Amino acid sequence: MKSIEDIMAMAQNVQSELTKAQANLDTIEVEGASGGGLVKVKASAKGRIIAVDIDESLLAPSEKQMLEDLIAAALNDARAKADAAAQTEMSKLSSGIPLPPGFKLPF
């Protein structure tokens, strides 16, 4: 059995690695799209919206409802991709940490 000092050192190492991984998530970018690319949303893996690109053809007043729907769909697509990217990064981190079965990191 490991000593309490070993366990504490391992916990500090895990905390340090988690901090680094979280900081890295803001540098990973994903792009969500809808309407065949008419609306695009760029986001970080942390979920921060970086940019929104709307095709000019959707700027007519008669397209308002469709534009709103496409923006919502693009945001949801970007969020799903951000979550997947974050999960991938966190699983890379957790693969090197001896966690008990069923234990998940708080992400």
Short mmCIF file of N, CA and C in Angstrom, two decimals:
data_model
loop_
_atom_site.label_atom_id
_atom_site.label_comp_id
_atom_site.label_asym_id
_atom_site.label_seq_id
_atom_site.Cartn_x
_atom_site.Cartn_y
_atom_site.Cartn_z
N MET A 1 0.84 -1.19 0.00
CA MET A 1 0.00 0.00 0.00
C MET A 1 0.88 1.25 0.00
N LYS A 2 0.44 2.25 -0.71
CA LYS A 2 1.23 3.48 -0.82
C LYS A 2 1.11 4.31 0.46
N SER A 3 2.16 5.07 0.73
CA SER A 3 2.13 5.93 1.90
C SER A 3 1.27 7.15 1.61
N ILE A 4 0.89 7.84 2.65
CA ILE A 4 0.06 9.04 2.51
C ILE A 4 0.82 10.11 1.73
N GLU A 5 2.14 10.16 1.87
CA GLU A 5 2.94 11.13 1.13
C GLU A 5 2.87 10.85 -0.37
N ASP A 6 2.93 9.57 -0.74
CA ASP A 6 2.83 9.19 -2.14
C ASP A 6 1.47 9.56 -2.72
N ILE A 7 0.44 9.31 -1.94
CA ILE A 7 -0.92 9.62 -2.38
C ILE A 7 -1.10 11.13 -2.54
N MET A 8 -0.57 11.90 -1.60
CA MET A 8 -0.68 13.36 -1.68
C MET A 8 0.11 13.90 -2.88
N ALA A 9 1.28 13.35 -3.13
CA ALA A 9 2.09 13.78 -4.28
C ALA A 9 1.34 13.46 -5.58
N MET A 10 0.72 12.30 -5.63
CA MET A 10 -0.04 11.91 -6.82
C MET A 10 -1.23 12.85 -7.01
N ALA A 11 -1.90 13.21 -5.93
CA ALA A 11 -3.05 14.12 -6.01
C ALA A 11 -2.61 15.50 -6.50
N GLN A 12 -1.48 15.98 -6.04
CA GLN A 12 -0.97 17.27 -6.49
C GLN A 12 -0.60 17.22 -7.98
N ASN A 13 -0.03 16.10 -8.41
CA ASN A 13 0.31 15.94 -9.81
C ASN A 13 -0.95 15.93 -10.67
N VAL A 14 -1.98 15.23 -10.22
CA VAL A 14 -3.25 15.18 -10.96
C VAL A 14 -3.85 16.57 -11.06
N GLN A 15 -3.83 17.32 -9.97
CA GLN A 15 -4.37 18.68 -9.99
C GLN A 15 -3.60 19.56 -10.96
N SER A 16 -2.30 19.44 -10.98
CA SER A 16 -1.48 20.22 -11.90
C SER A 16 -1.80 19.86 -13.35
N GLU A 17 -1.92 18.58 -13.64
CA GLU A 17 -2.24 18.13 -15.00
C GLU A 17 -3.64 18.59 -15.42
N LEU A 18 -4.59 18.57 -14.50
CA LEU A 18 -5.95 19.03 -14.81
C LEU A 18 -5.95 20.52 -15.14
N THR A 19 -5.19 21.29 -14.40
CA THR A 19 -5.10 22.73 -14.66
C THR A 19 -4.53 22.98 -16.05
N LYS A 20 -3.47 22.26 -16.40
CA LYS A 20 -2.87 22.40 -17.73
C LYS A 20 -3.87 22.00 -18.81
N ALA A 21 -4.56 20.90 -18.61
CA ALA A 21 -5.52 20.40 -19.61
C ALA A 21 -6.66 21.40 -19.80
N GLN A 22 -7.16 21.97 -18.73
CA GLN A 22 -8.24 22.95 -18.86
C GLN A 22 -7.77 24.18 -19.60
N ALA A 23 -6.57 24.63 -19.34
CA ALA A 23 -6.04 25.79 -20.05
C ALA A 23 -5.89 25.47 -21.54
N ASN A 24 -5.51 24.26 -21.85
CA ASN A 24 -5.34 23.84 -23.24
C ASN A 24 -6.68 23.80 -23.99
N LEU A 25 -7.76 23.53 -23.29
CA LEU A 25 -9.08 23.43 -23.94
C LEU A 25 -9.47 24.74 -24.63
N ASP A 26 -9.02 25.86 -24.11
CA ASP A 26 -9.39 27.13 -24.71
C ASP A 26 -8.60 27.41 -26.00
N THR A 27 -7.57 26.61 -26.26
CA THR A 27 -6.79 26.79 -27.49
C THR A 27 -7.27 25.89 -28.62
N ILE A 28 -8.12 24.91 -28.30
CA ILE A 28 -8.65 23.99 -29.32
C ILE A 28 -9.92 24.61 -29.89
N GLU A 29 -9.96 24.74 -31.21
CA GLU A 29 -11.13 25.34 -31.87
C GLU A 29 -11.89 24.32 -32.68
N VAL A 30 -13.22 24.43 -32.63
CA VAL A 30 -14.12 23.60 -33.42
C VAL A 30 -15.07 24.53 -34.17
N GLU A 31 -15.68 24.00 -35.23
CA GLU A 31 -16.64 24.81 -35.99
C GLU A 31 -17.93 24.04 -36.15
N GLY A 32 -19.02 24.66 -35.72
CA GLY A 32 -20.35 24.10 -35.93
C GLY A 32 -20.97 24.79 -37.12
N ALA A 33 -21.80 24.05 -37.84
CA ALA A 33 -22.43 24.63 -39.03
C ALA A 33 -23.86 24.13 -39.16
N SER A 34 -24.66 24.91 -39.88
CA SER A 34 -26.03 24.49 -40.19
C SER A 34 -26.42 25.09 -41.53
N GLY A 35 -27.52 24.57 -42.07
CA GLY A 35 -28.00 25.09 -43.35
C GLY A 35 -27.01 24.87 -44.47
N GLY A 36 -26.32 23.73 -44.44
CA GLY A 36 -25.34 23.46 -45.48
C GLY A 36 -24.18 24.44 -45.47
N GLY A 37 -23.86 25.00 -44.31
CA GLY A 37 -22.74 25.93 -44.19
C GLY A 37 -23.13 27.39 -44.31
N LEU A 38 -24.44 27.66 -44.39
CA LEU A 38 -24.89 29.06 -44.47
C LEU A 38 -24.63 29.80 -43.16
N VAL A 39 -24.67 29.07 -42.04
CA VAL A 39 -24.37 29.65 -40.73
C VAL A 39 -23.27 28.80 -40.11
N LYS A 40 -22.19 29.45 -39.68
CA LYS A 40 -21.07 28.77 -39.04
C LYS A 40 -20.75 29.44 -37.72
N VAL A 41 -20.44 28.63 -36.73
CA VAL A 41 -20.06 29.14 -35.41
C VAL A 41 -18.75 28.49 -35.03
N LYS A 42 -17.75 29.31 -34.71
CA LYS A 42 -16.45 28.81 -34.25
C LYS A 42 -16.42 28.95 -32.74
N ALA A 43 -16.02 27.88 -32.05
CA ALA A 43 -15.97 27.89 -30.59
C ALA A 43 -14.71 27.19 -30.11
N SER A 44 -14.35 27.47 -28.85
CA SER A 44 -13.24 26.74 -28.24
C SER A 44 -13.79 25.46 -27.63
N ALA A 45 -12.92 24.51 -27.34
CA ALA A 45 -13.35 23.26 -26.70
C ALA A 45 -13.90 23.52 -25.30
N LYS A 46 -13.63 24.69 -24.78
CA LYS A 46 -14.17 25.07 -23.48
C LYS A 46 -15.58 25.63 -23.62
N GLY A 47 -16.03 25.86 -24.87
CA GLY A 47 -17.38 26.34 -25.10
C GLY A 47 -17.49 27.84 -25.35
N ARG A 48 -16.36 28.53 -25.40
CA ARG A 48 -16.37 29.97 -25.66
C ARG A 48 -16.62 30.20 -27.14
N ILE A 49 -17.61 31.02 -27.47
CA ILE A 49 -17.92 31.35 -28.87
C ILE A 49 -16.87 32.35 -29.36
N ILE A 50 -16.21 32.01 -30.45
CA ILE A 50 -15.15 32.85 -31.00
C ILE A 50 -15.66 33.70 -32.15
N ALA A 51 -16.47 33.09 -33.03
CA ALA A 51 -16.94 33.83 -34.20
C ALA A 51 -18.24 33.22 -34.73
N VAL A 52 -19.02 34.06 -35.40
CA VAL A 52 -20.25 33.63 -36.08
C VAL A 52 -20.17 34.17 -37.50
N ASP A 53 -20.43 33.30 -38.48
CA ASP A 53 -20.41 33.69 -39.89
C ASP A 53 -21.77 33.37 -40.48
N ILE A 54 -22.45 34.40 -41.03
CA ILE A 54 -23.79 34.22 -41.61
C ILE A 54 -23.73 34.62 -43.08
N ASP A 55 -24.19 33.71 -43.94
CA ASP A 55 -24.22 34.00 -45.37
C ASP A 55 -25.18 35.16 -45.62
N GLU A 56 -24.80 36.07 -46.51
CA GLU A 56 -25.60 37.27 -46.81
C GLU A 56 -27.00 36.94 -47.30
N SER A 57 -27.19 35.80 -47.92
CA SER A 57 -28.51 35.44 -48.45
C SER A 57 -29.55 35.29 -47.35
N LEU A 58 -29.11 35.11 -46.11
CA LEU A 58 -30.04 34.95 -44.99
C LEU A 58 -30.40 36.26 -44.30
N LEU A 59 -29.87 37.37 -44.78
CA LEU A 59 -30.08 38.64 -44.10
C LEU A 59 -31.34 39.37 -44.53
N ALA A 60 -32.12 38.78 -45.40
CA ALA A 60 -33.38 39.39 -45.82
C ALA A 60 -34.40 39.24 -44.69
N PRO A 61 -35.24 40.27 -44.47
CA PRO A 61 -36.24 40.19 -43.39
C PRO A 61 -37.14 38.95 -43.49
N SER A 62 -37.41 38.50 -44.68
CA SER A 62 -38.27 37.32 -44.84
C SER A 62 -37.59 36.04 -44.35
N GLU A 63 -36.29 36.07 -44.16
CA GLU A 63 -35.53 34.90 -43.71
C GLU A 63 -35.26 34.90 -42.20
N LYS A 64 -35.87 35.83 -41.46
CA LYS A 64 -35.59 35.99 -40.03
C LYS A 64 -35.76 34.69 -39.24
N GLN A 65 -36.89 34.03 -39.38
CA GLN A 65 -37.15 32.81 -38.61
C GLN A 65 -36.14 31.71 -38.98
N MET A 66 -35.88 31.57 -40.26
CA MET A 66 -34.92 30.54 -40.69
C MET A 66 -33.54 30.86 -40.14
N LEU A 67 -33.15 32.13 -40.17
CA LEU A 67 -31.84 32.53 -39.66
C LEU A 67 -31.72 32.20 -38.18
N GLU A 68 -32.75 32.51 -37.41
CA GLU A 68 -32.73 32.22 -35.98
C GLU A 68 -32.58 30.72 -35.73
N ASP A 69 -33.32 29.92 -36.51
CA ASP A 69 -33.23 28.46 -36.36
C ASP A 69 -31.84 27.95 -36.73
N LEU A 70 -31.28 28.50 -37.80
CA LEU A 70 -29.95 28.07 -38.24
C LEU A 70 -28.86 28.47 -37.25
N ILE A 71 -29.00 29.64 -36.66
CA ILE A 71 -28.02 30.08 -35.64
C ILE A 71 -28.08 29.14 -34.44
N ALA A 72 -29.28 28.83 -33.98
CA ALA A 72 -29.42 27.92 -32.85
C ALA A 72 -28.82 26.55 -33.18
N ALA A 73 -29.08 26.04 -34.37
CA ALA A 73 -28.55 24.74 -34.78
C ALA A 73 -27.03 24.77 -34.87
N ALA A 74 -26.46 25.85 -35.42
CA ALA A 74 -25.01 25.96 -35.52
C ALA A 74 -24.36 26.05 -34.14
N LEU A 75 -24.99 26.80 -33.23
CA LEU A 75 -24.47 26.88 -31.86
C LEU A 75 -24.49 25.51 -31.18
N ASN A 76 -25.58 24.78 -31.36
CA ASN A 76 -25.67 23.45 -30.77
C ASN A 76 -24.65 22.50 -31.38
N ASP A 77 -24.41 22.61 -32.68
CA ASP A 77 -23.41 21.78 -33.35
C ASP A 77 -22.02 22.11 -32.82
N ALA A 78 -21.71 23.39 -32.68
CA ALA A 78 -20.41 23.80 -32.15
C ALA A 78 -20.24 23.31 -30.72
N ARG A 79 -21.31 23.41 -29.93
CA ARG A 79 -21.23 22.97 -28.52
C ARG A 79 -20.97 21.47 -28.44
N ALA A 80 -21.65 20.69 -29.28
CA ALA A 80 -21.45 19.24 -29.28
C ALA A 80 -20.01 18.90 -29.67
N LYS A 81 -19.48 19.61 -30.66
CA LYS A 81 -18.10 19.36 -31.08
C LYS A 81 -17.11 19.81 -30.00
N ALA A 82 -17.42 20.90 -29.32
CA ALA A 82 -16.56 21.37 -28.23
C ALA A 82 -16.55 20.35 -27.10
N ASP A 83 -17.72 19.81 -26.76
CA ASP A 83 -17.80 18.79 -25.71
C ASP A 83 -17.00 17.55 -26.10
N ALA A 84 -17.10 17.14 -27.36
CA ALA A 84 -16.36 15.96 -27.82
C ALA A 84 -14.85 16.21 -27.77
N ALA A 85 -14.42 17.40 -28.17
CA ALA A 85 -13.00 17.73 -28.13
C ALA A 85 -12.50 17.77 -26.68
N ALA A 86 -13.30 18.33 -25.80
CA ALA A 86 -12.93 18.39 -24.38
C ALA A 86 -12.84 16.98 -23.80
N GLN A 87 -13.79 16.14 -24.13
CA GLN A 87 -13.79 14.75 -23.64
C GLN A 87 -12.55 14.01 -24.12
N THR A 88 -12.18 14.22 -25.38
CA THR A 88 -10.99 13.58 -25.93
C THR A 88 -9.74 14.02 -25.16
N GLU A 89 -9.62 15.33 -24.91
CA GLU A 89 -8.46 15.84 -24.18
C GLU A 89 -8.43 15.31 -22.74
N MET A 90 -9.57 15.26 -22.09
CA MET A 90 -9.62 14.78 -20.72
C MET A 90 -9.32 13.29 -20.64
N SER A 91 -9.77 12.52 -21.64
CA SER A 91 -9.49 11.09 -21.61
C SER A 91 -8.00 10.82 -21.84
N LYS A 92 -7.33 11.69 -22.62
CA LYS A 92 -5.88 11.56 -22.77
C LYS A 92 -5.20 11.73 -21.41
N LEU A 93 -5.68 12.70 -20.65
CA LEU A 93 -5.11 12.98 -19.34
C LEU A 93 -5.39 11.83 -18.38
N SER A 94 -6.62 11.38 -18.33
CA SER A 94 -7.01 10.37 -17.35
C SER A 94 -6.43 9.00 -17.67
N SER A 95 -5.98 8.77 -18.91
CA SER A 95 -5.42 7.46 -19.26
C SER A 95 -4.13 7.19 -18.50
N GLY A 96 -3.41 8.23 -18.11
CA GLY A 96 -2.16 8.05 -17.39
C GLY A 96 -2.30 8.11 -15.88
N ILE A 97 -3.53 8.28 -15.40
CA ILE A 97 -3.76 8.41 -13.96
C ILE A 97 -4.42 7.13 -13.46
N PRO A 98 -3.86 6.50 -12.44
CA PRO A 98 -4.47 5.28 -11.90
C PRO A 98 -5.71 5.60 -11.06
N LEU A 99 -6.87 5.67 -11.72
CA LEU A 99 -8.11 5.96 -11.02
C LEU A 99 -8.85 4.67 -10.70
N PRO A 100 -9.60 4.66 -9.59
CA PRO A 100 -10.39 3.47 -9.26
C PRO A 100 -11.46 3.22 -10.35
N PRO A 101 -11.89 1.98 -10.53
CA PRO A 101 -12.91 1.68 -11.53
C PRO A 101 -14.17 2.50 -11.30
N GLY A 102 -14.70 3.06 -12.38
CA GLY A 102 -15.92 3.85 -12.29
C GLY A 102 -15.72 5.31 -11.89
N PHE A 103 -14.52 5.67 -11.48
CA PHE A 103 -14.25 7.05 -11.06
C PHE A 103 -14.04 7.91 -12.30
N LYS A 104 -14.70 9.05 -12.32
CA LYS A 104 -14.57 9.97 -13.45
C LYS A 104 -14.07 11.31 -12.95
N LEU A 105 -13.27 11.94 -13.80
CA LEU A 105 -12.81 13.29 -13.46
C LEU A 105 -13.98 14.25 -13.54
N PRO A 106 -13.92 15.36 -12.84
CA PRO A 106 -15.08 16.27 -12.76
C PRO A 106 -15.29 17.12 -14.00
N PHE A 107 -15.38 16.50 -15.20
CA PHE A 107 -15.62 17.24 -16.43
C PHE A 107 -16.68 16.57 -17.22
#
